[in-house]
mmCIF file of C-alpha atoms (C1' of nucleotides) in Angstrom:
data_model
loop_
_atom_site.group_PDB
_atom_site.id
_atom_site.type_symbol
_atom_site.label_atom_id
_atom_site.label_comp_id
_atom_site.label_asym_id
_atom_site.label_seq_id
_atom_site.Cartn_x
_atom_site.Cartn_y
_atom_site.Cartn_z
ATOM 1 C CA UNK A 1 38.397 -21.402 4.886
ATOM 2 C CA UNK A 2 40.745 -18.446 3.773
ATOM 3 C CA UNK A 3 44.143 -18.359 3.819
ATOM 4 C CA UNK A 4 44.766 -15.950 6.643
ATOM 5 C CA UNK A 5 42.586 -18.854 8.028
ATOM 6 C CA UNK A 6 44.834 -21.585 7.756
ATOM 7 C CA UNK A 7 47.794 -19.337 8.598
ATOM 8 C CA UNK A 8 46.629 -19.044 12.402
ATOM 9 C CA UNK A 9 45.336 -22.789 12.149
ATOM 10 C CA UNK A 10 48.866 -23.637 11.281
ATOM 11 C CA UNK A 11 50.588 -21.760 13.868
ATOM 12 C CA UNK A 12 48.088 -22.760 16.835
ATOM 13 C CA UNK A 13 48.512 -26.245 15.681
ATOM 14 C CA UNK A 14 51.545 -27.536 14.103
ATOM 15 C CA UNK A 15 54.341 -26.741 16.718
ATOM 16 C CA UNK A 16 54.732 -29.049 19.650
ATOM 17 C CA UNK A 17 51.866 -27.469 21.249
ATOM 18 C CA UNK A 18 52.738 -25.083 23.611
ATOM 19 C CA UNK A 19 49.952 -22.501 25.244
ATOM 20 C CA UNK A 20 50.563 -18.873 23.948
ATOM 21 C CA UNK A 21 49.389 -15.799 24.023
ATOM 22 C CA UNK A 22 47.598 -14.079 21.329
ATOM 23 C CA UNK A 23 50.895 -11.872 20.822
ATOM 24 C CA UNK A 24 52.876 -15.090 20.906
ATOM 25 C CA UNK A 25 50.585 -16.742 18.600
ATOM 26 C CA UNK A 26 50.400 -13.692 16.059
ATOM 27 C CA UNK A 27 54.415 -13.880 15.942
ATOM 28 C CA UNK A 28 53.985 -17.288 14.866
ATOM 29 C CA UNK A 29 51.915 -16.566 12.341
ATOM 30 C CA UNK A 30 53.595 -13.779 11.273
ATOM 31 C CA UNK A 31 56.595 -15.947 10.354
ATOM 32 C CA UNK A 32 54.376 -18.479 8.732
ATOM 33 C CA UNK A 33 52.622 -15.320 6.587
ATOM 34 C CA UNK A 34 53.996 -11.827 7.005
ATOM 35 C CA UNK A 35 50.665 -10.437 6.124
ATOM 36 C CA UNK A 36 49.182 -11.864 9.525
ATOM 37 C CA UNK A 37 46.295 -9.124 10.583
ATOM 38 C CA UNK A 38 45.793 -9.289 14.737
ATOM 39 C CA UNK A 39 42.422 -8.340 14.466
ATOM 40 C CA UNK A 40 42.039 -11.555 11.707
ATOM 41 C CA UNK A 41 44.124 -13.129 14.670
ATOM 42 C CA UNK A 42 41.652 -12.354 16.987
ATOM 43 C CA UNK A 43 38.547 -13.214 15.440
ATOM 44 C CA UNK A 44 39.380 -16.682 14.544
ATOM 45 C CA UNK A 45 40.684 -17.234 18.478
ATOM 46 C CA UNK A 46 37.196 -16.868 19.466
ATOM 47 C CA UNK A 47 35.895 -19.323 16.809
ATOM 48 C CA UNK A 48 38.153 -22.078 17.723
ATOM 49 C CA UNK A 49 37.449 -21.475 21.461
ATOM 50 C CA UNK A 50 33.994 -21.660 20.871
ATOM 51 C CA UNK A 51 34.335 -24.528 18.671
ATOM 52 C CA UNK A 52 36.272 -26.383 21.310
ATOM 53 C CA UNK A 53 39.111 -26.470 19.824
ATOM 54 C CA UNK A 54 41.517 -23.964 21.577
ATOM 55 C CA UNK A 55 41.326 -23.652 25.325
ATOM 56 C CA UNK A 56 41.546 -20.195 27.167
ATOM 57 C CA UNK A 57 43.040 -20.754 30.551
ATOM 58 C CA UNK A 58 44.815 -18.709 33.116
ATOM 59 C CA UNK A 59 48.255 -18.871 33.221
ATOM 60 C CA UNK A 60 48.507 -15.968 36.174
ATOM 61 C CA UNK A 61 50.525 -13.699 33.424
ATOM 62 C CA UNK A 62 47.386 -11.328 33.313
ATOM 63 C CA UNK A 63 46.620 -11.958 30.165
ATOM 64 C CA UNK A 64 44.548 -14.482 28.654
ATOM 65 C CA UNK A 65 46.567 -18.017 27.573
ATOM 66 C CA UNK A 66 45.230 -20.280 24.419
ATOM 67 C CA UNK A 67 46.141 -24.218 25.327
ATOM 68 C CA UNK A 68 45.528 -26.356 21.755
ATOM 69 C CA UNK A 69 46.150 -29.417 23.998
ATOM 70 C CA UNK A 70 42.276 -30.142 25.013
ATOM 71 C CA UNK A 71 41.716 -31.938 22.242
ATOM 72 C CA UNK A 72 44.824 -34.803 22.613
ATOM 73 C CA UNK A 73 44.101 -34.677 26.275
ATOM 74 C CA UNK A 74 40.865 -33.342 26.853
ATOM 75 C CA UNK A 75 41.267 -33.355 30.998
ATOM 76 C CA UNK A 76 44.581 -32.142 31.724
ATOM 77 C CA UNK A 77 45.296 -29.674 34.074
ATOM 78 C CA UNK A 78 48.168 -27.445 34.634
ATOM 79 C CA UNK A 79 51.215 -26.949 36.976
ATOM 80 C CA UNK A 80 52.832 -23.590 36.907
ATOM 81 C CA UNK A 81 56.822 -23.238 37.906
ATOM 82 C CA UNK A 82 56.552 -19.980 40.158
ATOM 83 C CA UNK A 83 60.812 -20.193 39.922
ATOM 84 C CA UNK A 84 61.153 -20.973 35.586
ATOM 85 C CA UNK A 85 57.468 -19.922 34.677
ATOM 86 C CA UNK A 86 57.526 -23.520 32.958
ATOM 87 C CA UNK A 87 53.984 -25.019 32.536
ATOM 88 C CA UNK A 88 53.501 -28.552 32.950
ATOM 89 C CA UNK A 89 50.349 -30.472 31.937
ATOM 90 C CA UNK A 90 48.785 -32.755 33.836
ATOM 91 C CA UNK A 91 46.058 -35.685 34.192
ATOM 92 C CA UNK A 92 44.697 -37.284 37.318
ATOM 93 C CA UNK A 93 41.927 -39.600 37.448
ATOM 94 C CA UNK A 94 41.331 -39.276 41.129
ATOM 95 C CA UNK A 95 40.776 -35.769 40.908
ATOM 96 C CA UNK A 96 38.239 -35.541 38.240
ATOM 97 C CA UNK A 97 36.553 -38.258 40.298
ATOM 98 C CA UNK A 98 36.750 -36.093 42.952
ATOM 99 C CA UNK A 99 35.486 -32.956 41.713
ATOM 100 C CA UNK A 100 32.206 -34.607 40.203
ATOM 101 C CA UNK A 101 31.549 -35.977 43.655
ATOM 102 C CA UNK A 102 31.632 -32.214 44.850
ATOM 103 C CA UNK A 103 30.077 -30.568 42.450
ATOM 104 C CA UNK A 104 26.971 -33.129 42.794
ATOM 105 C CA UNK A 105 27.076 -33.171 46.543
ATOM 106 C CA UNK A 106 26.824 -29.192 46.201
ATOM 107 C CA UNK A 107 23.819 -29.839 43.621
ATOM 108 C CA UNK A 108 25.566 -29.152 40.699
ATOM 109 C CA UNK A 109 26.080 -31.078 37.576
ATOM 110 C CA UNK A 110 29.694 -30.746 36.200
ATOM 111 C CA UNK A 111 30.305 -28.935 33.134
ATOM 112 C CA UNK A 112 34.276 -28.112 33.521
ATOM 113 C CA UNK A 113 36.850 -28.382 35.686
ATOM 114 C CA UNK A 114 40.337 -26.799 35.623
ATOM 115 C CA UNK A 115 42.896 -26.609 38.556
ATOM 116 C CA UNK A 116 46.373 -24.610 38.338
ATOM 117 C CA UNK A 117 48.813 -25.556 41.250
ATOM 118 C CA UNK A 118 51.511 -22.693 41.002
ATOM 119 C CA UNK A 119 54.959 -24.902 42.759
ATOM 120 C CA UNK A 120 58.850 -24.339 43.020
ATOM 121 C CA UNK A 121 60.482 -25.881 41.349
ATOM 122 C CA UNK A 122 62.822 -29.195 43.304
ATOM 123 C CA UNK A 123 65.206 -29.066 41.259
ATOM 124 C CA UNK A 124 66.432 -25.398 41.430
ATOM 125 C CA UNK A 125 66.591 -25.778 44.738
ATOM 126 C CA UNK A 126 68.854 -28.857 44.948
ATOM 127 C CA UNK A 127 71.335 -27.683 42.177
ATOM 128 C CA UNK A 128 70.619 -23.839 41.359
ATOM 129 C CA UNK A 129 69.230 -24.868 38.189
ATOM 130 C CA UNK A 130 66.644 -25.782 36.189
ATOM 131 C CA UNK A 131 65.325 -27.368 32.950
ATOM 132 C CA UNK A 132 63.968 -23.424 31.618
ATOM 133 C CA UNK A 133 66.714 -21.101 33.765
ATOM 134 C CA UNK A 134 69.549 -21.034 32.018
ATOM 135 C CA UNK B 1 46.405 4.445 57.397
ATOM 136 C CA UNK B 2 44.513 7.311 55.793
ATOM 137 C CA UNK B 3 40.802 7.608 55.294
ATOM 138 C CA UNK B 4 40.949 6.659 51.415
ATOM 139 C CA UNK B 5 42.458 3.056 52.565
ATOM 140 C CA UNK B 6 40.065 2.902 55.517
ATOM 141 C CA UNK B 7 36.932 3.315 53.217
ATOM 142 C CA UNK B 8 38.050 0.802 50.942
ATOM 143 C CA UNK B 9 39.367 -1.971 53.711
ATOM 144 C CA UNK B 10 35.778 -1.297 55.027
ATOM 145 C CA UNK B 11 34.389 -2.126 51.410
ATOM 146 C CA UNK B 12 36.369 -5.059 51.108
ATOM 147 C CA UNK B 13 35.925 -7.021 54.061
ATOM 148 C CA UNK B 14 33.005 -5.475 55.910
ATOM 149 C CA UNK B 15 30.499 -7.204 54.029
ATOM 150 C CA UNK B 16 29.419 -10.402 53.798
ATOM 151 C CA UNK B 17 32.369 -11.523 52.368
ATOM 152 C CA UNK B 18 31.256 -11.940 48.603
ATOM 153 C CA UNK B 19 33.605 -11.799 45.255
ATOM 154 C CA UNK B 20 34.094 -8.600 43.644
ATOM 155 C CA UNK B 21 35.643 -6.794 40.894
ATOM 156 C CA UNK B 22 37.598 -3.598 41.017
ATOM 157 C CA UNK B 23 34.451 -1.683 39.776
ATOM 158 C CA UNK B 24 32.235 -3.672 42.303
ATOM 159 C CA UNK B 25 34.911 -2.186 45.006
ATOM 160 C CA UNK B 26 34.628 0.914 43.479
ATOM 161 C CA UNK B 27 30.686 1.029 43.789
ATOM 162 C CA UNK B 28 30.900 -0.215 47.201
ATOM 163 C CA UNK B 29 33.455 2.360 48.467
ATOM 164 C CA UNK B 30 31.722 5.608 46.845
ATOM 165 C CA UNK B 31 28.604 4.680 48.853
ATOM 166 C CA UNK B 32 30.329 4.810 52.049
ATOM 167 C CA UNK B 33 32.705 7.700 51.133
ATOM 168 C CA UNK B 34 31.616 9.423 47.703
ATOM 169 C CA UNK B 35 35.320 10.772 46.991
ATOM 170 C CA UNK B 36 36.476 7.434 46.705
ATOM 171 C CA UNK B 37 38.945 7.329 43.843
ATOM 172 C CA UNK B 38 40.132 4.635 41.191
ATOM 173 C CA UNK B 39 43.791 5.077 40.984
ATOM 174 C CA UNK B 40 43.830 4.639 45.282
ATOM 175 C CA UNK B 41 41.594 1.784 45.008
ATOM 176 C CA UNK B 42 43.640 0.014 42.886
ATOM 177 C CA UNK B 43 47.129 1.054 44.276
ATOM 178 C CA UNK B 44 45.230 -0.677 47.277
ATOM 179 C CA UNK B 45 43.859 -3.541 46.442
ATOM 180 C CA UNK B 46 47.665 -4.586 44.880
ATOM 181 C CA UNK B 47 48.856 -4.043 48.605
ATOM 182 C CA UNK B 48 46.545 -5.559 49.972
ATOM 183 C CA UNK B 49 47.418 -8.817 47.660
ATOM 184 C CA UNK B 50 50.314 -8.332 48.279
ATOM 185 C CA UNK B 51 49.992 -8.941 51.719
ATOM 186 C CA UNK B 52 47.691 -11.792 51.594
ATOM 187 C CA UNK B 53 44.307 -10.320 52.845
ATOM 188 C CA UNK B 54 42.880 -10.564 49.576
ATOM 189 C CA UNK B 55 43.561 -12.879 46.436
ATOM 190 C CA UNK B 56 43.156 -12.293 42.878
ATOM 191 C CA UNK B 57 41.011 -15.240 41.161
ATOM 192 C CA UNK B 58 39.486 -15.866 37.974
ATOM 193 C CA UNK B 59 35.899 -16.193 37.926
ATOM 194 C CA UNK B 60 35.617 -16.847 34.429
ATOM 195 C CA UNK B 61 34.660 -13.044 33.605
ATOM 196 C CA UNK B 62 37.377 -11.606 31.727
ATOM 197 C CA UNK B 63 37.813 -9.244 34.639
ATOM 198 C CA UNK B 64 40.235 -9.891 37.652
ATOM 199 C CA UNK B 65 37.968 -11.109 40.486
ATOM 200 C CA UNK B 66 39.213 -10.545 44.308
ATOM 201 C CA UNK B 67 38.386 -12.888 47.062
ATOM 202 C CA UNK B 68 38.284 -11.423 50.840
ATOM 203 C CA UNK B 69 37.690 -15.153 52.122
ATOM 204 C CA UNK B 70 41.118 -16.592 52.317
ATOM 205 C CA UNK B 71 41.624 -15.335 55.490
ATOM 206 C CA UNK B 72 38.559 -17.787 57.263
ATOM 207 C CA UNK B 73 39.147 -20.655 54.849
ATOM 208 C CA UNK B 74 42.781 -20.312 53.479
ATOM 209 C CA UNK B 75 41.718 -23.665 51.205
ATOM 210 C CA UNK B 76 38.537 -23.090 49.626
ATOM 211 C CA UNK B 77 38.037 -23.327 46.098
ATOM 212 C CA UNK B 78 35.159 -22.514 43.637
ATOM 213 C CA UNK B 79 32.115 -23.360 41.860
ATOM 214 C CA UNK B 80 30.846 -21.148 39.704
ATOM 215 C CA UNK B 81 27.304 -21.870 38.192
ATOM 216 C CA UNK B 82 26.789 -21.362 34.085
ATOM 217 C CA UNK B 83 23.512 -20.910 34.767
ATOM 218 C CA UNK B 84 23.282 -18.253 37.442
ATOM 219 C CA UNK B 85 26.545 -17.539 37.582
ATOM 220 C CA UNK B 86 26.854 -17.700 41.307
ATOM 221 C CA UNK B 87 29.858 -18.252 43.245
ATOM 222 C CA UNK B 88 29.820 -21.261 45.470
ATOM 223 C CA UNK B 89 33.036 -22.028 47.813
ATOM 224 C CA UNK B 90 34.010 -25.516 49.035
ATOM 225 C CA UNK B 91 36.655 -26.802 50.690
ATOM 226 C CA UNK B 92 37.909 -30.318 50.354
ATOM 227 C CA UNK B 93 40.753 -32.087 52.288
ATOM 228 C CA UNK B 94 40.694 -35.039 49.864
ATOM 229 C CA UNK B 95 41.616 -32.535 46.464
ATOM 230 C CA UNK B 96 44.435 -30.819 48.893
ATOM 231 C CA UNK B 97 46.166 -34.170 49.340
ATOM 232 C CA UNK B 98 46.240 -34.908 45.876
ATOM 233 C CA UNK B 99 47.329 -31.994 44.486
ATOM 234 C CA UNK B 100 50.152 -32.229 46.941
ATOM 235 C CA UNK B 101 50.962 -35.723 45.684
ATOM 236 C CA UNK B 102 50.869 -34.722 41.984
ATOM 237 C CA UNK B 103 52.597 -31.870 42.969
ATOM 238 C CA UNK B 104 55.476 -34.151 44.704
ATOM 239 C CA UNK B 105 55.672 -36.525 42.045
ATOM 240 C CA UNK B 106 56.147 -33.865 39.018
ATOM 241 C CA UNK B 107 58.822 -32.714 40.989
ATOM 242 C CA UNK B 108 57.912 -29.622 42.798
ATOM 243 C CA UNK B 109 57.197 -28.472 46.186
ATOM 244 C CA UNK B 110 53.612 -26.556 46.236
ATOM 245 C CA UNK B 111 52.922 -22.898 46.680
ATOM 246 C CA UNK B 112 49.570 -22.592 45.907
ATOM 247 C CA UNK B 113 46.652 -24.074 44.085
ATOM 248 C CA UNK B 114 43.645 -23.389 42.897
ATOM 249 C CA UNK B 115 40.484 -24.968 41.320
ATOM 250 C CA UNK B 116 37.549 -23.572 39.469
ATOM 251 C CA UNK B 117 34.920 -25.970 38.512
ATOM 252 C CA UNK B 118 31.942 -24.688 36.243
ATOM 253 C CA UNK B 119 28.919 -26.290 36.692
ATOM 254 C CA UNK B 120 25.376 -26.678 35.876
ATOM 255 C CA UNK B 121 22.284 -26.155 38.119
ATOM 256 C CA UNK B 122 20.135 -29.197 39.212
ATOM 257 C CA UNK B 123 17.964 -27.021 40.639
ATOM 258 C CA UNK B 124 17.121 -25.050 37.620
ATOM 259 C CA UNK B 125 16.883 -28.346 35.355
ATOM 260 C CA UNK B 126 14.230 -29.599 37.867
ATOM 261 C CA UNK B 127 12.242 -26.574 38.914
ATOM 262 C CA UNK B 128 12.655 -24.347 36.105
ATOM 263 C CA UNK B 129 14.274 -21.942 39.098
ATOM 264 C CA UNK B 130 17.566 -21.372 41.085
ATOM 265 C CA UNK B 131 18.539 -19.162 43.689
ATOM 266 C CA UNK B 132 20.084 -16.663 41.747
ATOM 267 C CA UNK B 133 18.350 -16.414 38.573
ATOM 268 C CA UNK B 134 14.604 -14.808 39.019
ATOM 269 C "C1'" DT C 1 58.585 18.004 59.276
ATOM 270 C "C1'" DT C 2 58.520 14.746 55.758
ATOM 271 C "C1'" DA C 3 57.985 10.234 53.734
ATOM 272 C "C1'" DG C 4 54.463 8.470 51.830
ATOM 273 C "C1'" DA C 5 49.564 8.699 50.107
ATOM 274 C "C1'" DT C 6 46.155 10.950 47.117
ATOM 275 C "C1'" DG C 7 43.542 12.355 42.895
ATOM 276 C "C1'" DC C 8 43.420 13.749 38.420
ATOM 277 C "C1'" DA C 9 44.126 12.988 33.908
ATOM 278 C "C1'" DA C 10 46.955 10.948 30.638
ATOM 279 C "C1'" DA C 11 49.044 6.806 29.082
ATOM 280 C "C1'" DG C 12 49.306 1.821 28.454
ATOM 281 C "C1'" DA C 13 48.106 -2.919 27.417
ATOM 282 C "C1'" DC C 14 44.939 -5.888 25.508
ATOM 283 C "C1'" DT C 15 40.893 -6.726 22.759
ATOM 284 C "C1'" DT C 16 36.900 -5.544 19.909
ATOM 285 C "C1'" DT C 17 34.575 -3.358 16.131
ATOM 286 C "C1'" DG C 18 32.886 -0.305 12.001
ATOM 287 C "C1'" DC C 19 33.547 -0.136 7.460
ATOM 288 C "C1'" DA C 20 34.977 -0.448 2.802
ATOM 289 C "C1'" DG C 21 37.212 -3.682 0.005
ATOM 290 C "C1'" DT C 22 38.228 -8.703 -1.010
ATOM 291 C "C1'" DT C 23 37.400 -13.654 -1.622
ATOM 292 C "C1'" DA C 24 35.870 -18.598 -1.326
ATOM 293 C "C1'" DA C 25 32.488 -21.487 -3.003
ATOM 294 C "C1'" DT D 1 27.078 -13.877 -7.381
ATOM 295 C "C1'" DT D 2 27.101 -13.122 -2.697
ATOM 296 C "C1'" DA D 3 27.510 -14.111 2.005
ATOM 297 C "C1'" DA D 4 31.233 -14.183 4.605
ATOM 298 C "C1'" DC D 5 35.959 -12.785 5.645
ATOM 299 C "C1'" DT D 6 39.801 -9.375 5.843
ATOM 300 C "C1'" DG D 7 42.651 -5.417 7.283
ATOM 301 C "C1'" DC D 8 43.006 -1.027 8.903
ATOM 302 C "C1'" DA D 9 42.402 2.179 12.178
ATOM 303 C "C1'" DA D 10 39.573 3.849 15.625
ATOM 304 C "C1'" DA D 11 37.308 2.833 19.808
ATOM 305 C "C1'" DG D 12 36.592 0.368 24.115
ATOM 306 C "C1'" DT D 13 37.761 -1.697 28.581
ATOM 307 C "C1'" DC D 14 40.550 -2.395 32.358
ATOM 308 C "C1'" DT D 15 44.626 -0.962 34.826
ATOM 309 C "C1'" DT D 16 48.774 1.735 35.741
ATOM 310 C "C1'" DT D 17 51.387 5.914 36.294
ATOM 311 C "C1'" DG D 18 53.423 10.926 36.384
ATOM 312 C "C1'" DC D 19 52.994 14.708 38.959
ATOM 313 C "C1'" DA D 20 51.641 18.310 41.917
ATOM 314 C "C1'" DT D 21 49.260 18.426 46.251
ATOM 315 C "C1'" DC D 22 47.993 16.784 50.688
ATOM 316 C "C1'" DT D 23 48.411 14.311 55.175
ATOM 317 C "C1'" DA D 24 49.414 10.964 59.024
ATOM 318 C "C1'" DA D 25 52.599 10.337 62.401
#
DNA sequence: TTAGATGCAAAGACTTTGCAGTTAA
DNA sequence: TTAACTGCAAAGTCTTTGCATCTAA
């Protein structure tokens, strides 16, 4: 455990736990510890996703998202705002059910599951505005 | 409608409908027309999802994955094995309804949605085998 | 005829890696 | 002490783009 270590630990973890990008979480970093390498950045990404502890999912922005998230709720699933962008976890019983029904009917055995429902956003379209425009 | 787009509509969608990268495309294209360039195929591909003919999806690959399908089964989702890696598509009325309810009840009116489940291989736990591996 | 498409090669965005120097334990 | 980590810069992969040329309609 070094300290350029902890640096990206701290800014993957500590804020109120918004996905980002590796640029996004680098600029966190950097204001924790101006010395912040990307290639350090990088390189400890793919330890905590292979360690479970960071999620990569696909946020549609073409590049790859980090979610810290799975571990708090390890089931969630996201909802992307095609209008604000906005990405809103979250958790359904019923459909987890549902997908291990499939995947066993097909003759699988579930491993993971993720679903992203891109919407619009009700509220723009009611008052012209929502929670992230503006 | 020129002969570059023509070759690469025919890659796309004469098969038997599988996945495919861009480089998949690409292979695909040369051997029916060996002039078949990069830059058009791409420039092509975007209009053609665009238009809805083909959607971009995220097999897990680190590559942008294109799916000619959407046209037959506008609602399919997939299963993608860890094992073999193969592609499996279902289609479920059940998962639809729910995702429209979630949807609903966040507050947003759905565009689209999409599900990826990963899963493992009865098949190659019981026979040692599956259809895509060996 | 001409707006739009093509192909090349260069540029761009994102990510990985070789290597020499540094550091935690 | 030493195995592992770091930071830089270079390289790699995938995708986009500028530009001169070509082509479908």
């Amino acid at each position: 455990m070094t300290r350029p270590r902890q640096v990206i630990l701290e800014a993957a973890f500590s804020d109120q736990g918004d996905h980002f990008t590796a640029e996004e979480l680098f600029e966190k970093a950097k204001k924790i510890d101006t010395n912040a390498s990307l290639a350090t950045l990088y390189r400890t990404v793919s330890l905590l996703v292979q360690g479970g502890l960071l999620h990569e999912i696909d946020l549609g922005k073409g590049v790859t998202s980090y979610d810290p998230n799975f571990i708090e709720s390890p089931h969630h699933n996201h909802l992307i705002c095609v209008d604000c962008s906005e990405v809103i976890e979250f958790e359904d019983q019923h459909i987890s059910v549902l997908e291990d029904c499939i995947t066993k009917r097909l003759g699988f055995s579930p491993a993971s599951k993720s679903i992203q429902i891109k919407a619009k956003c009700d509220k723009l379209r009611q008052t012209g505005a929502c929670a992230k425009l503006n």
